[in-house]
Coordinates of C-alpha atoms and ligand atoms in Angstrom, one line a residue:
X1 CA 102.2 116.1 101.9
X2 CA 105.5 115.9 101.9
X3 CA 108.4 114.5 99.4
X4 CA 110.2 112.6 101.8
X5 CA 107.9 110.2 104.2
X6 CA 107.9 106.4 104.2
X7 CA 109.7 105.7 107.4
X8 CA 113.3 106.6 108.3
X9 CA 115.5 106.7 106.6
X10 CA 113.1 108.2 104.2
X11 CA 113.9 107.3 100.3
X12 CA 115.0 111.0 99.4
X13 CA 117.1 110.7 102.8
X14 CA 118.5 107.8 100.9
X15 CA 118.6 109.5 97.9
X16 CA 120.8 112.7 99.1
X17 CA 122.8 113.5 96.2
X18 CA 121.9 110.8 93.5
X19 CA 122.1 111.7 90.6
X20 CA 119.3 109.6 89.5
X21 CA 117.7 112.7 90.0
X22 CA 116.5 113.1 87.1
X23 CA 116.9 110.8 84.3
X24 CA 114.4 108.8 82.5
X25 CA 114.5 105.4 83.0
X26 CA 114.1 102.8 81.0
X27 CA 110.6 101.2 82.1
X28 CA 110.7 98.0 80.0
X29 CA 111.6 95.1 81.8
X30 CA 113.6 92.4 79.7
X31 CA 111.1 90.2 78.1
X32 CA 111.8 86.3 77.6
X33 CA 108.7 85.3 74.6
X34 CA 109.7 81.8 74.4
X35 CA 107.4 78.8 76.7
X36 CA 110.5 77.4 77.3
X37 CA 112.3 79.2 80.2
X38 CA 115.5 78.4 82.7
X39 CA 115.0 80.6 85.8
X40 CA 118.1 80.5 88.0
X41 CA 118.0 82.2 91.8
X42 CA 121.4 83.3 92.7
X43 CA 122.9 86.4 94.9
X44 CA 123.4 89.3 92.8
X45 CA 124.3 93.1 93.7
X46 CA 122.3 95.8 92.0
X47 CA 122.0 99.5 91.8
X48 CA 118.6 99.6 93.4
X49 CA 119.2 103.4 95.2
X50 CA 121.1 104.2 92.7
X51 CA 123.6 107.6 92.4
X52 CA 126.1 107.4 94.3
X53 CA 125.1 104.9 96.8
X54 CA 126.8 101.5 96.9
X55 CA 124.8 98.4 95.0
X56 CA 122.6 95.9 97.1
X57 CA 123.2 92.7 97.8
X58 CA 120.2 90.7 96.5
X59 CA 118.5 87.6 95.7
X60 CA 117.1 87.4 92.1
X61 CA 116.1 85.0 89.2
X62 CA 118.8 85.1 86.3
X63 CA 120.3 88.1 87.7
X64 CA 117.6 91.0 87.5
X65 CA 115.5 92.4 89.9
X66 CA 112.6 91.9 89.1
X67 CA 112.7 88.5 87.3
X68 CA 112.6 88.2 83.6
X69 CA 109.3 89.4 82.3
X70 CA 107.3 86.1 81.3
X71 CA 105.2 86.8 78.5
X72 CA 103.3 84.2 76.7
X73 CA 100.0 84.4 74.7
X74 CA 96.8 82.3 76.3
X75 CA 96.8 78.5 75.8
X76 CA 100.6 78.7 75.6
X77 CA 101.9 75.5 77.4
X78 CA 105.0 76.7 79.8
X79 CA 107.6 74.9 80.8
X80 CA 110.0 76.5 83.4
X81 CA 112.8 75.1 85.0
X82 CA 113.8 76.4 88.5
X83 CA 117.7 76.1 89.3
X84 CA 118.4 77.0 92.8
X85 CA 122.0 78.4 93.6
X86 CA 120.1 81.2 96.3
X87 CA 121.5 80.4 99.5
X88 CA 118.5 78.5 101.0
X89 CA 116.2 76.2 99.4
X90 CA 113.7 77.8 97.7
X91 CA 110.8 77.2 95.4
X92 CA 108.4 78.7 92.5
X93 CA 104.6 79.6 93.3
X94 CA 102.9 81.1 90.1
X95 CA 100.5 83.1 91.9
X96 CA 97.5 83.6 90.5
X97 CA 97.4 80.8 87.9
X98 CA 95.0 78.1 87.8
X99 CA 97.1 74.9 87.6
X100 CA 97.8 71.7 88.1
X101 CA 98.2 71.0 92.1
X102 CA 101.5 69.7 91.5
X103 CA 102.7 73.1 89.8
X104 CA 101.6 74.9 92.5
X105 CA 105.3 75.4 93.8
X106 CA 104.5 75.2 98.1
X107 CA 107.4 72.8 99.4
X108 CA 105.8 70.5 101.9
X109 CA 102.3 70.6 100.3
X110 CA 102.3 70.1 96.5
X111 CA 106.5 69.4 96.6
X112 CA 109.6 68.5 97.9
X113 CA 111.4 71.8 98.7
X114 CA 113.8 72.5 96.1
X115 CA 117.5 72.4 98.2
X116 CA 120.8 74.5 97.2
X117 CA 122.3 73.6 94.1
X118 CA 118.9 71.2 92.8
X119 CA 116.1 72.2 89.7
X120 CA 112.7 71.5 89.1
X121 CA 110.7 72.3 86.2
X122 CA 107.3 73.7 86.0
X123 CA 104.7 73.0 83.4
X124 CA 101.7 73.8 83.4
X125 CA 99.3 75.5 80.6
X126 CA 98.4 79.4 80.9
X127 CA 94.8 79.3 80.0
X128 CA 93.8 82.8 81.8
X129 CA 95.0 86.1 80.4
X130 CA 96.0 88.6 82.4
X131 CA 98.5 89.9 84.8
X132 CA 100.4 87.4 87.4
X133 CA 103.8 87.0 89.3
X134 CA 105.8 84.6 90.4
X135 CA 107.7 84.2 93.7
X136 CA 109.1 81.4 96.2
X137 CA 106.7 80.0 98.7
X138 CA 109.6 79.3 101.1
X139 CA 110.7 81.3 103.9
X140 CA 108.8 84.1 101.4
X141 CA 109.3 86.7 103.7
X142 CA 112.5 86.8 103.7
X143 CA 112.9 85.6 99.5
X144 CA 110.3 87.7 98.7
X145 CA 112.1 90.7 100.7
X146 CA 115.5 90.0 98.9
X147 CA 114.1 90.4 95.3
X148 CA 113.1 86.7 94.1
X149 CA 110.2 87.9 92.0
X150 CA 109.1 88.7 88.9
X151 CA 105.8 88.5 86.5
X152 CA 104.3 86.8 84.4
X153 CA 101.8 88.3 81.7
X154 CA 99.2 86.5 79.6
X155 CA 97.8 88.2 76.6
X156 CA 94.1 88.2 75.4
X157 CA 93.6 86.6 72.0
X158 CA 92.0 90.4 71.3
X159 CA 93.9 92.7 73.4
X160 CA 92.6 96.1 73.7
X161 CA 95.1 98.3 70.7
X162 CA 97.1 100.6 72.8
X163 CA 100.5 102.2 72.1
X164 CA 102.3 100.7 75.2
X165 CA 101.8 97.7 77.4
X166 CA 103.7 99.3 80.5
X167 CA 104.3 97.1 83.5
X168 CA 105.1 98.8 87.1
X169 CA 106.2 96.0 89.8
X170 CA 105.8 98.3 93.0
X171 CA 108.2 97.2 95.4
X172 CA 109.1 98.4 99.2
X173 CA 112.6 98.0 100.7
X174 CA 114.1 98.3 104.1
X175 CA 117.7 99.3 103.7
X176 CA 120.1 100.3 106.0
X177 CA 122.0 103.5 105.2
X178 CA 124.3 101.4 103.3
X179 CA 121.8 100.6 100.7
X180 CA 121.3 96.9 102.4
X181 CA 118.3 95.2 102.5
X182 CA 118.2 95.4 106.8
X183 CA 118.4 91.8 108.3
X184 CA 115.5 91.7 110.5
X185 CA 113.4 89.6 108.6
X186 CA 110.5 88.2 110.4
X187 CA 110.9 90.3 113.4
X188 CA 108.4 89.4 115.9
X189 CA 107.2 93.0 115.8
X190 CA 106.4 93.0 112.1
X191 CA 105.0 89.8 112.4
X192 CA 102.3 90.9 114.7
X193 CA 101.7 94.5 113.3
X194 CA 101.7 95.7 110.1
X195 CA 104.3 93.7 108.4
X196 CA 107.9 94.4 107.3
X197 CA 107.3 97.7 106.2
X198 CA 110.5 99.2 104.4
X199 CA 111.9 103.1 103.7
X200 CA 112.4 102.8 99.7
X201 CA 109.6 102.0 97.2
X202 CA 111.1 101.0 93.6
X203 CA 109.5 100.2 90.8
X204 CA 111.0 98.1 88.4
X205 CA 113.4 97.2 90.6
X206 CA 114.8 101.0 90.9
X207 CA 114.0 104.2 92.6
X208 CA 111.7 106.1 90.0
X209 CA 111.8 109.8 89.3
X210 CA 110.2 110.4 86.2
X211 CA 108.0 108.0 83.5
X212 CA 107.9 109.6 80.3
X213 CA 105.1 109.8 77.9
X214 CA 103.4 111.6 74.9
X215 CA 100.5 113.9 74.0
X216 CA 97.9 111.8 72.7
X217 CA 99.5 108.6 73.7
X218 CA 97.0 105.2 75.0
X219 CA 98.6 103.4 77.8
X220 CA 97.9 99.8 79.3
X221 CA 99.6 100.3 82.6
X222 CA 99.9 96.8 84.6
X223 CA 100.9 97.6 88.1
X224 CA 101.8 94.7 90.5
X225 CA 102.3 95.0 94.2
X226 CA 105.5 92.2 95.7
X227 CA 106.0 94.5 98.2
X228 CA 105.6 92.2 102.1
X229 CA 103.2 94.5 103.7
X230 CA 103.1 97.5 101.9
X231 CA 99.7 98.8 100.5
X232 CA 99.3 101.2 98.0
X233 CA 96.7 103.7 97.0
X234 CA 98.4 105.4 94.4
X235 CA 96.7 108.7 92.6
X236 CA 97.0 109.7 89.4
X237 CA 95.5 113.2 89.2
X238 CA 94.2 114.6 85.7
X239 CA 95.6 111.2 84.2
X240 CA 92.2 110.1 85.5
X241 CA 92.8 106.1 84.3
X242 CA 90.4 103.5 83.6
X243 CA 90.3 100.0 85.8
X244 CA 90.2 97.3 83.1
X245 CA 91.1 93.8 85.4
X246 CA 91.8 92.9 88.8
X247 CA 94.0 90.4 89.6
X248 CA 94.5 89.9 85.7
X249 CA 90.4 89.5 85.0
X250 CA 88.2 91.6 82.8
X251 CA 86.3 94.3 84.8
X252 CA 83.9 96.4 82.9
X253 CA 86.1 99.7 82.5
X254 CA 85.4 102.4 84.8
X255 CA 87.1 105.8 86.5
X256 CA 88.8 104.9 90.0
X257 CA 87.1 105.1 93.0
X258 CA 88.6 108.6 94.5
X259 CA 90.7 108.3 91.6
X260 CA 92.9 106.0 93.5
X261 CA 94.1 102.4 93.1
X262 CA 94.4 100.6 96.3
X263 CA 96.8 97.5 95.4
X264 CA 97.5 95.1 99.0
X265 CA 100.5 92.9 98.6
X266 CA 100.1 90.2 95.6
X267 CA 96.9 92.1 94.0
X268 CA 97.2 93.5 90.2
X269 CA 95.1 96.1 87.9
X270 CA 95.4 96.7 85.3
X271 CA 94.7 100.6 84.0
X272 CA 93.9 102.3 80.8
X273 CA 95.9 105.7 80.7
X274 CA 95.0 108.1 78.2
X275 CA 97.7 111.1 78.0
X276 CA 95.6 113.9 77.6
X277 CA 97.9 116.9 78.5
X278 CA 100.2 119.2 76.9
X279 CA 103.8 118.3 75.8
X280 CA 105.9 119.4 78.5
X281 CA 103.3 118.5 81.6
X282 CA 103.9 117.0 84.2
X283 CA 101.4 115.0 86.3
X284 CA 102.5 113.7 89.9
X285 CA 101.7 110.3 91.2
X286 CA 101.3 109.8 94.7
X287 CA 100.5 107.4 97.4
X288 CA 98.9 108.3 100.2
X289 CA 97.4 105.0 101.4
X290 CA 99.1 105.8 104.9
X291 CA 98.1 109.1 105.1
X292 CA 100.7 110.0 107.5
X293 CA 103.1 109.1 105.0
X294 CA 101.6 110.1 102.2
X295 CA 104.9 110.5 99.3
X296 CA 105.5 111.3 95.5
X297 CA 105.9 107.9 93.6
X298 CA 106.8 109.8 90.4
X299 CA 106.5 112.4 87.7
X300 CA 104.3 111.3 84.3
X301 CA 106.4 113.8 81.8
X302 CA 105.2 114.6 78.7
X303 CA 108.0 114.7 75.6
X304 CA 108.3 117.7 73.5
X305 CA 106.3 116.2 71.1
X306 CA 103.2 115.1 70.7
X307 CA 102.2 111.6 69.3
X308 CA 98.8 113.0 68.2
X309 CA 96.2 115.6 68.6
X310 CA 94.9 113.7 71.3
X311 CA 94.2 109.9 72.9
X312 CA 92.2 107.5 70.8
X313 CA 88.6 106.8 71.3
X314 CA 88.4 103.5 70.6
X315 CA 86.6 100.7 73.2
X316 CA 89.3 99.1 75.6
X317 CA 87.0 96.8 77.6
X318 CA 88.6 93.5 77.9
X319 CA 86.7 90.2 77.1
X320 CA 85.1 88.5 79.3
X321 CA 87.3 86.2 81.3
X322 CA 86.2 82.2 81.1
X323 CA 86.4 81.6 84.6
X324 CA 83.6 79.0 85.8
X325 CA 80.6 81.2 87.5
X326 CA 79.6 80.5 91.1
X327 CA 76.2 79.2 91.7
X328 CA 75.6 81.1 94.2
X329 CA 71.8 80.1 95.0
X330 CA 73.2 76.6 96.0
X331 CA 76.4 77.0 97.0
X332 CA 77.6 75.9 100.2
X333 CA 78.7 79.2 103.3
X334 CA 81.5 78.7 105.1
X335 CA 82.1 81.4 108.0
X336 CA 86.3 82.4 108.2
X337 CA 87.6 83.9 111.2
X338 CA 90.7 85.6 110.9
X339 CA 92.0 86.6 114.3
X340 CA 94.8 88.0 116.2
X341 CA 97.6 90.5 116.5
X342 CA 98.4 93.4 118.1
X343 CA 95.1 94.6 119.7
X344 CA 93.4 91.5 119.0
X345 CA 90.7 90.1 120.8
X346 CA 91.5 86.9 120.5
X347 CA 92.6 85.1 123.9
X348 CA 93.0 81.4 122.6
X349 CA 93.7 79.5 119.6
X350 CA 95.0 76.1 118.9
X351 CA 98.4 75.5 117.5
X352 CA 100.2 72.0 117.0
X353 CA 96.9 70.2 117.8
X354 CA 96.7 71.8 121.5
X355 CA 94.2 74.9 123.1
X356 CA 96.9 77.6 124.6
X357 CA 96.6 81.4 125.0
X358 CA 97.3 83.8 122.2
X359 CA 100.2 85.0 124.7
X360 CA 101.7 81.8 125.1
X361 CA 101.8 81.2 121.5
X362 CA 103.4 84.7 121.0
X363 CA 105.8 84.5 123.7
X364 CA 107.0 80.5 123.2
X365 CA 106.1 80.4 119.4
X366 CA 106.6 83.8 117.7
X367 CA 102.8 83.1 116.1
X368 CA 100.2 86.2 115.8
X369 CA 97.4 84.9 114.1
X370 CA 94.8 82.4 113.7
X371 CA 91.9 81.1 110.8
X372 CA 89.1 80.0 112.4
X373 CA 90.7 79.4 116.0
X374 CA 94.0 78.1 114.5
X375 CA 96.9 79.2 113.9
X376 CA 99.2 77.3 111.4
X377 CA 102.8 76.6 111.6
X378 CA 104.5 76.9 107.7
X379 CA 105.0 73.2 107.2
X380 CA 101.6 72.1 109.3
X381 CA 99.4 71.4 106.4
X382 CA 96.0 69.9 107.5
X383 CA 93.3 70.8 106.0
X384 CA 90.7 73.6 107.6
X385 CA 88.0 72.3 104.8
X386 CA 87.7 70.0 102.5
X387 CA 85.4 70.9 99.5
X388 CA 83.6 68.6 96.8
X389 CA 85.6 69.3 93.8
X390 CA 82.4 71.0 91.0
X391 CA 80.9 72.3 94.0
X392 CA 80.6 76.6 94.5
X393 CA 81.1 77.6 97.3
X394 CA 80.5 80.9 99.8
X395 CA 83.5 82.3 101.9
X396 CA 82.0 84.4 104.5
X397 CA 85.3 86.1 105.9
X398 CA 85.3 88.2 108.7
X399 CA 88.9 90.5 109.2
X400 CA 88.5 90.3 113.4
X401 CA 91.6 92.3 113.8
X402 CA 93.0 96.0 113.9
X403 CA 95.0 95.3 110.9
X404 CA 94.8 95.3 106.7
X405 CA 94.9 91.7 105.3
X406 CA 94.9 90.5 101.3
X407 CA 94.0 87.6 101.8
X408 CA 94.7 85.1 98.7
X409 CA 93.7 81.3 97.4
X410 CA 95.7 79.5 95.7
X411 CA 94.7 77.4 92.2
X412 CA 91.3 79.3 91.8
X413 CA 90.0 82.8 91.2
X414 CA 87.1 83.7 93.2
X415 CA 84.4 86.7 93.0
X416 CA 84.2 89.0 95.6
X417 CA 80.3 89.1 96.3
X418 CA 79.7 91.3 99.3
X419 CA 81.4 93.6 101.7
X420 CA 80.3 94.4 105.2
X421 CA 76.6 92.2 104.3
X422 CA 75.9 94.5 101.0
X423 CA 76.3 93.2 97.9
X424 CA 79.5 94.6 95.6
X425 CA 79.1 96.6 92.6
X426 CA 80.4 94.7 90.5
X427 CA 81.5 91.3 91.7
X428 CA 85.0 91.8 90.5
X429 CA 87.0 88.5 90.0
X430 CA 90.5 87.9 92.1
X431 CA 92.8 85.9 93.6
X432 CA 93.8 88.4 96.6
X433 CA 91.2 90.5 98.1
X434 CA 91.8 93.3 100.8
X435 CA 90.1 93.0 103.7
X436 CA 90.2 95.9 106.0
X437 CA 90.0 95.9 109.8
X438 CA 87.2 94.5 110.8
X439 CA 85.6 94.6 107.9
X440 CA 83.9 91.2 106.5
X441 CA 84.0 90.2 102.9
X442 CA 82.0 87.4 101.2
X443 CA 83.8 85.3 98.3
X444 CA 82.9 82.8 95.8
X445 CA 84.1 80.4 93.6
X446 CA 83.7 77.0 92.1
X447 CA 86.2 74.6 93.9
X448 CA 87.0 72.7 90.0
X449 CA 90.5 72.4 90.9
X450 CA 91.5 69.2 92.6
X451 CA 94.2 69.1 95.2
X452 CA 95.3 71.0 98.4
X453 CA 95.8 74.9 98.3
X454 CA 96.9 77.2 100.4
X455 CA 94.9 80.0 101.5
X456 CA 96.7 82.7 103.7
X457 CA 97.5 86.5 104.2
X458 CA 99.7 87.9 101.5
X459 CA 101.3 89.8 104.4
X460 CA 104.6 87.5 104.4
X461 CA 105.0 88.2 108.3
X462 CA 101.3 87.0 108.8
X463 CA 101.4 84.2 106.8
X464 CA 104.9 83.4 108.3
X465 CA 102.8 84.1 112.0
X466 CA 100.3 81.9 111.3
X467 CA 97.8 83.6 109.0
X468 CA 97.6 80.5 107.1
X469 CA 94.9 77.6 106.1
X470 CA 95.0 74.8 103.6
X471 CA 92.0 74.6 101.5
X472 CA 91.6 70.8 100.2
X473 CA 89.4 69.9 96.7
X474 CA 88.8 66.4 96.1
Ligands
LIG501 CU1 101.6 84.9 96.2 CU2 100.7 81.7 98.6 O1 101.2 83.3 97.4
LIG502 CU1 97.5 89.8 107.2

C-alpha cells in the first residue's frame, strides 16, 4: 500500500509541504442544539488542503464546510429555514428522514425550486434517531461536489453512555493543483463510469492526519459518506469497532465483516470504538475499497495519558428502532432493473416517452442509465409504481451493470432481506443500500408514507444520467 494513491494529483502530492502535517485537529463540528435553525448557502473560501496551499472556493450552509451540525433529541419538531444566496437555485433534501412529502426538499416534485436570493422553511418532526444529512436535491452533483452538506443527528431517549459522540463526514474532492474544486462537473465520462471521483478525501471538511484519543476511552464514532461516487471500506486494525446502526437504525452490535466498513455515497454507521491500546499507540486507518488505491485515511493516537485502566464493559446495543415491520408473507414483488453504462448490456431504453438506443440517448442526451427500461430526465417525474399507501412491499433489485450503485428511497427506510436469492443475516434496516455489479438485492418496506418519492442512485452522476425513478404512495 502505498501513502499517496487516490488519483493524480494524489492528496500527499497536494499536500507537499503543509504543515498540517501533523497537528491534531479539532474533530468537533460546530453544533447548533436549538429546533429552530436559519441555514444560509452562500460562496465561501476555506482552508480545505490546508498548509501552505491557497483556500477553496466553496459552496456551504452558514459558511462551514460541512454544514452546522444539527442535533436534536427524538420527537423534537424542527423547523429550518433555507436562504439561498449560492449562485444557482438550490434546495434542502433531509435524507434519510421520514417526513412529510412536502418536506421532502426535490424541486419539481414535492417543491418549487428555491431561486437566488429566496427562503423556504422546513418543518417537519424527527421521530427516528440516528445519523442523517442533509444536502440540495438540485443540480446535486455539482452542490453536493462544492460542499452544501452537512448532518443531522438524532439522539435515542437512552443512548448508549460513551465518553465521545465523534462524527466523521468522509468527503472526496477533485481539485486542481490550485486547491480548486476542478470544473468538470457532470462530465459525460463520470456520468457513465464510476462517478466524479476526486484526488483529496477530507473529513470534517479538512485533510486529516491524526485523531487523537485515550487509553481506556469508549467511542461512538458516526461516519457519513457525501462524497459523489466515492466508496469507502475503511479498516481500523486492532481498534476492532463494533457496528451499532446503519443508516442511523439499531443493529444488533457485532465485529465488522473483514474488519472493514464499506460506506457507498449517502450510507451511515455508526461504530462503537473501544481504545484498547497503550498511551502513545498509534493505530492506522485505511481504505482500501479500490484496492489499487488503497491509502492511509489517518492515525488514531493515543495521548500520554490514559483515561482509565482500560474501556468500559458496559452493553452499547441501541434500542430497537420503531420503524413499521414488513409483512413480508403478503407483501406485494416488484422486479427493478437497473441498467446501463459503460459495458452495459443494455441496447434500448425509453427516454421522454420514446424507444431509442442506449447510444442515441448517450450521444444526443448525455444519459447512461435506465430503471426498468427507462431512463429519467431530472425534472421528468412520472411515476414507475404507484403503491397502496399501508401496503409492504418486496423490491427485487437486480444491479445489471459493471458498476457499484447505493441505491436510496426517499421518505421510508426499508430492510434489506436478501442478497443474490439468500436470505441476509441480519435484515439490517436503511435508506441506501449497496448493490454491487451484478449483484441482486431484495428490499422491503411498508409504503405508510403518502406522496411521491424519489428513488435513484446516490452516485450524483448516475442519478444526474438517469439513474432515477419516482416511487408514488397514495
Ligand atoms: Cu441523499 Cu435523493 O438523496
Ligand atoms: Cu449508480
Amino acid at each position: 500500500m502505498t501513502k499517496a494513491s487516490v488519483s493524480a494529483p494524489s492528496r500527499r502530492q497536494l499536500l507537499a509541504g503543509a504543515a498540517a502535517a501533523g497537528a491534531l485537529l479539532p474533530f468537533g463540528a460546530r453544533v447548533a442544539a436549538a429546533s429552530d435553525q436559519r441555514l444560509v448557502a452562500a460562496p465561501a473560501r476555506l482552508a480545505i488542503v490546508g498548509g501552505n496551499h491557497p483556500e477553496t472556493e466553496v459552496w456551504a450552509y452558514n459558511g462551514t464546510v460541512p454544514g452546522p451540525l444539527l442535533r436534536v433529541r427524538r420527537g423534537t419538531k424542527l423547523k429550518v429555514t433555507l436562504e439561498n444566496h449560492a449562485a444557482d437555485t438550490t434546495s434542502l433534501h433531509w435524507h434519510g428522514i421520514r417526513l412529510p412529502n412536502a418536506m421532502d426538499g426535490v424541486p419539481g416534485l414535492t417543491q418549487k425550486p428555491v431561486g437566488r436570493g429566496e427562503s423556504f422553511v422546513y418543518e417537519f418532526e424527527a421521530k427516528d434517531s440516528g445519523t442523517f444529512w442533509y444536502h440540495p436535491h438540485w443540480k446535486s452533483y455539482e452542490q453536493v461536489e462544492r460542499g452544501l452538506y452537512g448532518a443531522l443527528i438524532v439522539e435515542e431517549d437512552h443512548p448508549p453512555v460513551v465518553d465521545r459522540d465523534v462524527l466523521w463526514v468522509l468527503d472526496d474532492w477533485r481539485l486542481t493543483s490550485e486547491a480548486k474544486i476542478a470544473g468538470d462537473f457532470g462530465s459525460i465520462f463520470d456520468m457513465s463510469h464510476a462517478g466524479r471521483l476526486g484526488n483529496t478525501v477530507t473529513v470534517n471538511g479538512k485533510i486529516a492526519e491524526e485523531f487523537a484519543v485515550r487509553a481506556g476511552e469508549r467511542i461512538r464514532l458516526r461516519l457519513l459518506n457525501v462524497a459523489n461516487a466515492r466508496i469507502f471500506g475503511l479498516r481500523f486494525g486492532a481498534l476492532a469497532p463494533q457496528l451499532i446502526a446503519t443508516d442511523g437504525h439499531a443493529i444488533a452490535p457485532h465485529a465488522l465483516e473483514g474488519n472493514r466498513v464499506v460506506l457507498g455515497p449517502g450510507m451511515r454507521a455508526d461504530l462503537i470504538l473501544d481504545c484498547g491500546g497503550k498511551p502513545g499507540e498509534r493505530v492506522t486507518i485505511t481504505d482500501d475499497f479500490y484496492p489499487r488505491q488503497a491509502y492511509r485515511l489517518l492515525d488514531v493516537v493515543y495521548g500520554a495519558e490514559p483515561l482509565r485502566a482500560k474501556p468500559p464493559e458496559t452493553p452499547f446495543a441501541l434500542g430497537a428502532p420503531a420503524l413499521p415491520e414488513p409483512k413480508l408473507a403478503e407483501a406485494e414483488r416488484h422486479d427493478i432493473v437497473f441498467g446501463g453504462g459503460m459495458m452495459g448490456r443494455l441496447s434500448e431504453a425509453e427516454f421522454q416517452g420514446r424507444k431509442r438506443s442506449m447510444r442515441e440517448i448517450f450521444m444526443q442526451h448525455r444519459m447512461a442509465w435506465a430503471v426498468n427500461g427507462r431512463v429519467l430526465a431530472e425534472h421528468d417525474h412520472a411515476p414507475m409504481l404507484t403503491l397502496k399507501q399501508g401496503r409492504s412491499y418486496i423490491l427485487a433489485m437486480e444491479n445489471d451493470t459493471a458498476w457499484h450503485h447505493p441505491i436510496h428511497l426517499h421518505g421510508h427506510t426499508f430492510q434489506v432481506i436478501a442478497r443474490d436469492g439468500a436470505k441476509t443475516a441480519r435484515t439490517e434496516w436503511r435508506d441506501t443500500v449497496l448493490m454491487n455489479p451484478r449483484e441482486r438485492v431484495d428490499i422491503a418496506f411498508v409504503a405508510d408514507n403518502p406522496g411521491d418519492w424519489m428513488f435513484h442512485c446516490h452516485v450524483l452522476e448516475h442519478q444526474a444520467g438517469g439513474m432515477m425513478a419516482v416511487m408514488r404512495v397514495a
